[in-house]
mmCIF file of N, CA and C in Angstrom:
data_model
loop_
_atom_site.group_PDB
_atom_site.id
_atom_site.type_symbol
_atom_site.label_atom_id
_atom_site.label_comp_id
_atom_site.label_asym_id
_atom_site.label_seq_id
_atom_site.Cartn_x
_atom_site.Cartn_y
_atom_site.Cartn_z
ATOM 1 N N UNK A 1 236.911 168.691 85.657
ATOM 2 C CA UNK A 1 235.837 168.020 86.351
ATOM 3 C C UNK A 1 235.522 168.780 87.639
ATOM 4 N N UNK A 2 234.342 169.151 87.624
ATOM 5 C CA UNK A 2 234.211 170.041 88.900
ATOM 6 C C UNK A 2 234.415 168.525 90.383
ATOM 7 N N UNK A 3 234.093 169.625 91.297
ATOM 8 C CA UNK A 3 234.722 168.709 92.820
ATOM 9 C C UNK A 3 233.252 167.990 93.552
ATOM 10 N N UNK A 4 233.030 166.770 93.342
ATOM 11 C CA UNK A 4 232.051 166.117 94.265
ATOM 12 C C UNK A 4 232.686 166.376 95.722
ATOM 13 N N UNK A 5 230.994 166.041 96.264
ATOM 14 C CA UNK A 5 231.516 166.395 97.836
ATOM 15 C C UNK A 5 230.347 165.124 98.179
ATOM 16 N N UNK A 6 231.151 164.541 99.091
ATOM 17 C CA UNK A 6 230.246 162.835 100.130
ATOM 18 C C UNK A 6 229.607 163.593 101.083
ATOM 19 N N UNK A 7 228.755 163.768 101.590
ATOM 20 C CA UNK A 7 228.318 164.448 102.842
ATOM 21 C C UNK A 7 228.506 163.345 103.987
ATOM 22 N N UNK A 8 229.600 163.452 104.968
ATOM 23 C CA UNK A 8 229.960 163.010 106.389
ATOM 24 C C UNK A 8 228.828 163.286 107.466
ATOM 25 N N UNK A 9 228.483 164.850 107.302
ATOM 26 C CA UNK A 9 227.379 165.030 108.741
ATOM 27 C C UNK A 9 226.689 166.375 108.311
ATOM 28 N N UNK A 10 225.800 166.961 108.932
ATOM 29 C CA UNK A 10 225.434 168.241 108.988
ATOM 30 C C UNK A 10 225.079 168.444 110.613
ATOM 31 N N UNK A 11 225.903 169.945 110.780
ATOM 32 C CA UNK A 11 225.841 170.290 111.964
ATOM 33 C C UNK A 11 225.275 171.501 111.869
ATOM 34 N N UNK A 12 224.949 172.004 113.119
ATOM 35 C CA UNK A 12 223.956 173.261 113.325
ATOM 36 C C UNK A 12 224.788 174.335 113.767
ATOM 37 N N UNK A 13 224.896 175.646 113.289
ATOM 38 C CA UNK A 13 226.250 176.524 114.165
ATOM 39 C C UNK A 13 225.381 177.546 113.913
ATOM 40 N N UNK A 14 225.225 178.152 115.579
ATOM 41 C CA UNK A 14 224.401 179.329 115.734
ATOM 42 C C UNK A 14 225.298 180.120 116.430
ATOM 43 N N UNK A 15 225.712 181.596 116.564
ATOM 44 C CA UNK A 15 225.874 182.529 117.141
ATOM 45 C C UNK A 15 225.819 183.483 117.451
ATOM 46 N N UNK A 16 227.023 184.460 117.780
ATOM 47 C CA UNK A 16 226.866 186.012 117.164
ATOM 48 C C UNK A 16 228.208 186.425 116.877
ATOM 49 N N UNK A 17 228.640 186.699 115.944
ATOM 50 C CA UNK A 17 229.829 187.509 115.545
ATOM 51 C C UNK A 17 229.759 189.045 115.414
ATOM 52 N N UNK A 18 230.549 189.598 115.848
ATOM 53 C CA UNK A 18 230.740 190.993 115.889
ATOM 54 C C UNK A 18 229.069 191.804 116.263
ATOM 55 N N UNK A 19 228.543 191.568 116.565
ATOM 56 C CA UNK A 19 227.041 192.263 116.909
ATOM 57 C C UNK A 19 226.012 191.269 116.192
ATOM 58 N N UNK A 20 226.157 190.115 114.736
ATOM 59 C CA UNK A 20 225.051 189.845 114.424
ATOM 60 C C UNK A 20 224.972 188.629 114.662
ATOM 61 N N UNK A 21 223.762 188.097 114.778
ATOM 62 C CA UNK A 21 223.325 186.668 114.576
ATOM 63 C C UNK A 21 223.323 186.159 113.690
ATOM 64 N N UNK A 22 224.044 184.292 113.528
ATOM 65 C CA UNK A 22 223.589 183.813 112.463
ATOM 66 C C UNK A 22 223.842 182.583 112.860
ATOM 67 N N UNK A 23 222.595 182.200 112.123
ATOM 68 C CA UNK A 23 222.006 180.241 112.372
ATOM 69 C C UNK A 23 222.505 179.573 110.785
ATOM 70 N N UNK A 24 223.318 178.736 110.952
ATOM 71 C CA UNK A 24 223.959 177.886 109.720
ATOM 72 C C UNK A 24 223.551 176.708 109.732
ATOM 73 N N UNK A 25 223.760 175.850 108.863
ATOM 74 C CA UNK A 25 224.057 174.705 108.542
ATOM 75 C C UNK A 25 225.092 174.423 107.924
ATOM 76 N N UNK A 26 226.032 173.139 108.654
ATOM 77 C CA UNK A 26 227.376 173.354 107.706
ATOM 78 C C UNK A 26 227.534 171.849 107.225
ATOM 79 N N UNK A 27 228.211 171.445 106.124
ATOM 80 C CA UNK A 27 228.142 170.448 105.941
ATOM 81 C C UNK A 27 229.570 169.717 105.681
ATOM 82 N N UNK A 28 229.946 168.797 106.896
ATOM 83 C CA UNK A 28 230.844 168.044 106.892
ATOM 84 C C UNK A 28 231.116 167.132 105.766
ATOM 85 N N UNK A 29 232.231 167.473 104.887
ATOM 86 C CA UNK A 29 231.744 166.625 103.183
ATOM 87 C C UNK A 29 233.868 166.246 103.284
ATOM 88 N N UNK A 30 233.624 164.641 102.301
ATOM 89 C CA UNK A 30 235.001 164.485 101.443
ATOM 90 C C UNK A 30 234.810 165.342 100.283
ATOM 91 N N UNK A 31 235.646 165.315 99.795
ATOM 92 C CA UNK A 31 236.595 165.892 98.433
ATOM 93 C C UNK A 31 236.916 164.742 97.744
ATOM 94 N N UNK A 32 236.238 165.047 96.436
ATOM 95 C CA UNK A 32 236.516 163.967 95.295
ATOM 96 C C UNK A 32 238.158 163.872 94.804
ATOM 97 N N UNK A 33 238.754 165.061 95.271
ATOM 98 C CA UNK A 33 239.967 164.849 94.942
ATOM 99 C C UNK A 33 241.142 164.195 95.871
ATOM 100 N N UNK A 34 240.111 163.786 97.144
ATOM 101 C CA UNK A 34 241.218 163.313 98.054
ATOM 102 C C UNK A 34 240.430 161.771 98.500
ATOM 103 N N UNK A 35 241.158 161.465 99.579
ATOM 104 C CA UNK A 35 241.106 159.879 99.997
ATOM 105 C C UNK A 35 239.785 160.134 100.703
ATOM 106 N N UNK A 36 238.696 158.775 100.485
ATOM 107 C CA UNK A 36 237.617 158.274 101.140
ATOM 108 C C UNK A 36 237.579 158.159 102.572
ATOM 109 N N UNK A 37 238.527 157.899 102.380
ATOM 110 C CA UNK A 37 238.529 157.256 104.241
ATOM 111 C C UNK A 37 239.048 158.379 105.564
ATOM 112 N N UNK A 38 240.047 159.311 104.771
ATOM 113 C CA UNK A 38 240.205 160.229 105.873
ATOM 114 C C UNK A 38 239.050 161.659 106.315
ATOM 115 N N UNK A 39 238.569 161.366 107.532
ATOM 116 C CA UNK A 39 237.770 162.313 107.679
ATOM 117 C C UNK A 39 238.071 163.794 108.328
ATOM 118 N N UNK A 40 238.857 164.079 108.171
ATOM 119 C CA UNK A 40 239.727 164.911 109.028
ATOM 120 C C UNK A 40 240.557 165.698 108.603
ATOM 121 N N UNK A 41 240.879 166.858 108.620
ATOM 122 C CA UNK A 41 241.850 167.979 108.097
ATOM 123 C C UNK A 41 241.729 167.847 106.588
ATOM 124 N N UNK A 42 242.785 168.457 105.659
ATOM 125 C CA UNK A 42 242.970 169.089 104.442
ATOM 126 C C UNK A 42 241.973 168.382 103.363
ATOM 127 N N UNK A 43 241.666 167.310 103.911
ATOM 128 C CA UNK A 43 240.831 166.136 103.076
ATOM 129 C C UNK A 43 239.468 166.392 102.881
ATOM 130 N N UNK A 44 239.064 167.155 103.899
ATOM 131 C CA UNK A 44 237.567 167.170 103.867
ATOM 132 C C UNK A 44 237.652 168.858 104.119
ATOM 133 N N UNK A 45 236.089 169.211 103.439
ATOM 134 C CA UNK A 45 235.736 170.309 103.530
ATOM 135 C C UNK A 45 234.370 170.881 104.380
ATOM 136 N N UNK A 46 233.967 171.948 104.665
ATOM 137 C CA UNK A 46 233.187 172.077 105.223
ATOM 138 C C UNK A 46 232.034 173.245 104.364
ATOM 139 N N UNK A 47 230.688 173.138 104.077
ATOM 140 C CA UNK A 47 229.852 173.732 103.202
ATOM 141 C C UNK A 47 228.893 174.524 103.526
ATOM 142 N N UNK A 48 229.015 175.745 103.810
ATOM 143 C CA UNK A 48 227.600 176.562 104.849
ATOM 144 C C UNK A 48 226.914 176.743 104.241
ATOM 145 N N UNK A 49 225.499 176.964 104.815
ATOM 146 C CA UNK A 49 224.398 176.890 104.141
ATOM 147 C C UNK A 49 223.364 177.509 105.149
ATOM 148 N N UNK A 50 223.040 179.035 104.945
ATOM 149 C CA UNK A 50 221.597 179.943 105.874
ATOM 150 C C UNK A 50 220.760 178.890 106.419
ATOM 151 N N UNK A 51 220.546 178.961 107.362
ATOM 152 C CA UNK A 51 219.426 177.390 107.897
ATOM 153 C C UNK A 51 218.091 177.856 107.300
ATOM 154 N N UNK A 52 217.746 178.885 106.971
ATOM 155 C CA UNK A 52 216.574 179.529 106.398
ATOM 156 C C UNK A 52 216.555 178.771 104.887
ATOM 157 N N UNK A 53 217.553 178.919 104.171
ATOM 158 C CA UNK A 53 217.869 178.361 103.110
ATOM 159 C C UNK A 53 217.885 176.816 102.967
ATOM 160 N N UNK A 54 218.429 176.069 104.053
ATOM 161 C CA UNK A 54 218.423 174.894 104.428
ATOM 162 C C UNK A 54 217.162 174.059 104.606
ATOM 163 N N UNK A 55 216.310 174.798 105.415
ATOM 164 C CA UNK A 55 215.101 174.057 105.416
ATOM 165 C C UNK A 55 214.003 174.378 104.200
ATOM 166 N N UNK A 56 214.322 175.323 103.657
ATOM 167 C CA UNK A 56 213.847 175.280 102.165
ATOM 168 C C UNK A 56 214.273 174.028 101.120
ATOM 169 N N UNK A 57 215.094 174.182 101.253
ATOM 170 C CA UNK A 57 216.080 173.165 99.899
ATOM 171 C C UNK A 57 214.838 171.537 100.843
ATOM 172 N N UNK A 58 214.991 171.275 101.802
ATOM 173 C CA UNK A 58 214.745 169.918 102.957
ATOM 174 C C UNK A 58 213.432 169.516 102.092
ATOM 175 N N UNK A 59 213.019 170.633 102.553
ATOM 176 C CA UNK A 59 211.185 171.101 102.660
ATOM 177 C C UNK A 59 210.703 170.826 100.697
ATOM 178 N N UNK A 60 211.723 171.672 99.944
ATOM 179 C CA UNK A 60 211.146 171.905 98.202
ATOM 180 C C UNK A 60 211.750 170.216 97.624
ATOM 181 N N UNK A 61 212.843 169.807 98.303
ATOM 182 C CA UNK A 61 213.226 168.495 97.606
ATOM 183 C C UNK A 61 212.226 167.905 98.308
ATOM 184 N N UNK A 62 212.067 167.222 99.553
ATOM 185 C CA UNK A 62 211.444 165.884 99.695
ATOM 186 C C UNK A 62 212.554 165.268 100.704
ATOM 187 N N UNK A 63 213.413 165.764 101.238
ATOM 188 C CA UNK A 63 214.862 165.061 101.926
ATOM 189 C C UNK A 63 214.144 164.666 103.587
ATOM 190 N N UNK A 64 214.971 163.626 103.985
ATOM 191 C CA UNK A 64 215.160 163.344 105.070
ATOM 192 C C UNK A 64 215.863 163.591 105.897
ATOM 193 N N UNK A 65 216.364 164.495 106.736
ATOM 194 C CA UNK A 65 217.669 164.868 107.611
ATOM 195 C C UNK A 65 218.358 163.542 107.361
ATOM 196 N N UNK A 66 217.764 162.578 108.028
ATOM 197 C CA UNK A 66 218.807 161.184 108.680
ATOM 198 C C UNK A 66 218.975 160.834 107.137
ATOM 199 N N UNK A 67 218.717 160.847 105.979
ATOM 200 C CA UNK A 67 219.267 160.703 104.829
ATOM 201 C C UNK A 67 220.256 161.234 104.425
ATOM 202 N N UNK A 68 220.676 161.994 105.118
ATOM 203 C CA UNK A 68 222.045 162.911 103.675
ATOM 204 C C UNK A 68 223.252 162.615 104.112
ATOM 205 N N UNK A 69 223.876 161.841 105.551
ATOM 206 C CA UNK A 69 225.042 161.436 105.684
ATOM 207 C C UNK A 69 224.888 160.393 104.316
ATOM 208 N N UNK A 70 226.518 160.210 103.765
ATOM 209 C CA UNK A 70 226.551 159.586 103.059
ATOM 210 C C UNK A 70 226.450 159.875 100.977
ATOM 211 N N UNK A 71 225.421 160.654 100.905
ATOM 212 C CA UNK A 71 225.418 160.830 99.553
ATOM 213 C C UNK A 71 226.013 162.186 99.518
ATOM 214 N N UNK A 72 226.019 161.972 97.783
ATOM 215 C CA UNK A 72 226.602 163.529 97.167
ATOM 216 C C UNK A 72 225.722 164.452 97.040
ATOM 217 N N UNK A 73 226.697 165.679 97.411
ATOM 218 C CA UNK A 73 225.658 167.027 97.272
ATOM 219 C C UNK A 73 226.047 167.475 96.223
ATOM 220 N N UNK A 74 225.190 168.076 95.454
ATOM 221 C CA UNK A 74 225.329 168.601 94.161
ATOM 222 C C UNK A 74 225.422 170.494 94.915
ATOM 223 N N UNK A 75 225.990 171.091 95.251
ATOM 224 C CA UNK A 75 226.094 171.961 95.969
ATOM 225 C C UNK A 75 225.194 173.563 94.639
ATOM 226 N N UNK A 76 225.051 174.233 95.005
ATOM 227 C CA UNK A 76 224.442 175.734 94.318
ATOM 228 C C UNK A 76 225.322 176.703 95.157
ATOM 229 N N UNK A 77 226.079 177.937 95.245
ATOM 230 C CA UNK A 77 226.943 178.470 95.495
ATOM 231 C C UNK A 77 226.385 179.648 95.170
ATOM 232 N N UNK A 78 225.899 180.722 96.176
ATOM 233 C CA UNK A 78 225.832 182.022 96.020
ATOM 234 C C UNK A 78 226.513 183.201 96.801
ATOM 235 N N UNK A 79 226.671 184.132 97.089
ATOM 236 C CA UNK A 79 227.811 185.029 97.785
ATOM 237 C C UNK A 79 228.326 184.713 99.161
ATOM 238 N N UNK A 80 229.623 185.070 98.988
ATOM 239 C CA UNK A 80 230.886 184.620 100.015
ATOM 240 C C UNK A 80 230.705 182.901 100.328
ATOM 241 N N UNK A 81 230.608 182.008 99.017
ATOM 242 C CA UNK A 81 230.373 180.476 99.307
ATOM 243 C C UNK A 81 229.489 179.751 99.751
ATOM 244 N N UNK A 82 228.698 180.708 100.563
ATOM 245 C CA UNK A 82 227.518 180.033 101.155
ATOM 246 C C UNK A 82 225.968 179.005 99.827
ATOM 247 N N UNK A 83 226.251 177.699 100.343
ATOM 248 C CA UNK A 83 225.493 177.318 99.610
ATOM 249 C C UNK A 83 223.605 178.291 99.328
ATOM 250 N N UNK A 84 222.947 178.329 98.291
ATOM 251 C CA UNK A 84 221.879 178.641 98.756
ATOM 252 C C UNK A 84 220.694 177.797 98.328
ATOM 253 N N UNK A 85 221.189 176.260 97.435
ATOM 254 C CA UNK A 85 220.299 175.052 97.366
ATOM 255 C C UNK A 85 221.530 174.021 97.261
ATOM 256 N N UNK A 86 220.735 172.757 97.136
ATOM 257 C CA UNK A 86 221.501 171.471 96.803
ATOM 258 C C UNK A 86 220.414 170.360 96.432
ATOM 259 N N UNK A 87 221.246 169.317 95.696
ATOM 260 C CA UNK A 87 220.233 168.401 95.311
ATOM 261 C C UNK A 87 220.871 167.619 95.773
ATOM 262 N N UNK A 88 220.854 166.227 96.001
ATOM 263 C CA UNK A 88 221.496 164.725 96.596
ATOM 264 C C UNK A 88 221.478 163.916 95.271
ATOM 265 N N UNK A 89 222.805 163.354 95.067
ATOM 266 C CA UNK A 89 223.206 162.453 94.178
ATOM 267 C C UNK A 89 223.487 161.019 94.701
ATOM 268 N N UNK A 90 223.307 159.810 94.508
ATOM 269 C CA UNK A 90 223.752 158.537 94.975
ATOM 270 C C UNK A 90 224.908 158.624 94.668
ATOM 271 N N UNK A 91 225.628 158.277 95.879
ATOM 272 C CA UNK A 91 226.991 157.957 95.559
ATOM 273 C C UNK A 91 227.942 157.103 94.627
ATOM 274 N N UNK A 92 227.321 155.582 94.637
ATOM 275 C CA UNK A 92 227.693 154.887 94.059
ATOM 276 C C UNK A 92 227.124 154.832 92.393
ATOM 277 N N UNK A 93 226.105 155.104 92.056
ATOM 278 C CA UNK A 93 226.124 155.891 90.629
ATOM 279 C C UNK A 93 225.800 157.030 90.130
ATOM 280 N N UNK A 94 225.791 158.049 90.523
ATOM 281 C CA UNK A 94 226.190 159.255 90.587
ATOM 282 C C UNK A 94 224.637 160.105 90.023
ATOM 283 N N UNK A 95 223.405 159.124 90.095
ATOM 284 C CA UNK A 95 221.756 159.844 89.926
ATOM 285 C C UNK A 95 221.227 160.082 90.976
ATOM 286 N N UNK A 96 220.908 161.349 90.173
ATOM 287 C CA UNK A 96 219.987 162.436 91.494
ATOM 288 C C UNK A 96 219.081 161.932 91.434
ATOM 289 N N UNK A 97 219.010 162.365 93.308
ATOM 290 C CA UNK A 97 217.580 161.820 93.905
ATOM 291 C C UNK A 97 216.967 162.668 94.011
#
C-alpha cells in the first residue's frame, strides 16, 4: 500500500544555498503509517515542492491555500523527491477533489 500523507501546514522556505536561490514550498504532512495525533519528529514528514510548480498545481486544480491543511495529498514525485504536482483527497473517504 503506498504511504498517504494528511497535510498539517504548508510553509514557504526561501534562500540561498551554496551560491543559488531557491523558493519552496514544503509540506508539513502525517504518515499513514504512523499515529494521527503526533505532529512532531519521526511521525511526520516533510514534502518539497518548486513554488513555481506549486502555484501551478493551486492555479490548474482550482485549490484554496486555506484549504489544504487537513486533507490528503496524493503527492507526484519527480527528481531528488521534490514533488512536481498533487491532487487533494478527502480524508475521511479517501475521493479526490
Amino acid at each position: 500500500m503506498a504511504t498517504k500523507y494528511q497535510i498539517i501546514n504548508v510553509k514557504e522556505s526561501k534562500g540561498n544555498y551554496e551560491g543559488s536561490n531557491f523558493d519552496n514550498r514544503v509540506f508539513l504532512c502525517y504518515s499513514s503509517e504512523n499515529g494521527k495525533y503526533v505532529v512532531c519528529g519521526e511521525n511526520t514528514e516533510n514534502l518539497k515542492m518548486k513554488a513555481d510548480d506549486f502555484n501551478f498545481a493551486i492555479r490548474s486544480h482550482n485549490y484554496e491555500l486555506s484549504a489544504l491543511p487537513g486533507k490528503l495529498i496524493l503527492p507526484v514525485f519527480g527528481r531528488n523527491d521534490y514533488l512536481t504536482d498533487f491532487t487533494l483527497a478527502d480524508p475521511d473517504t479517501g475521493e479526490v477533489i
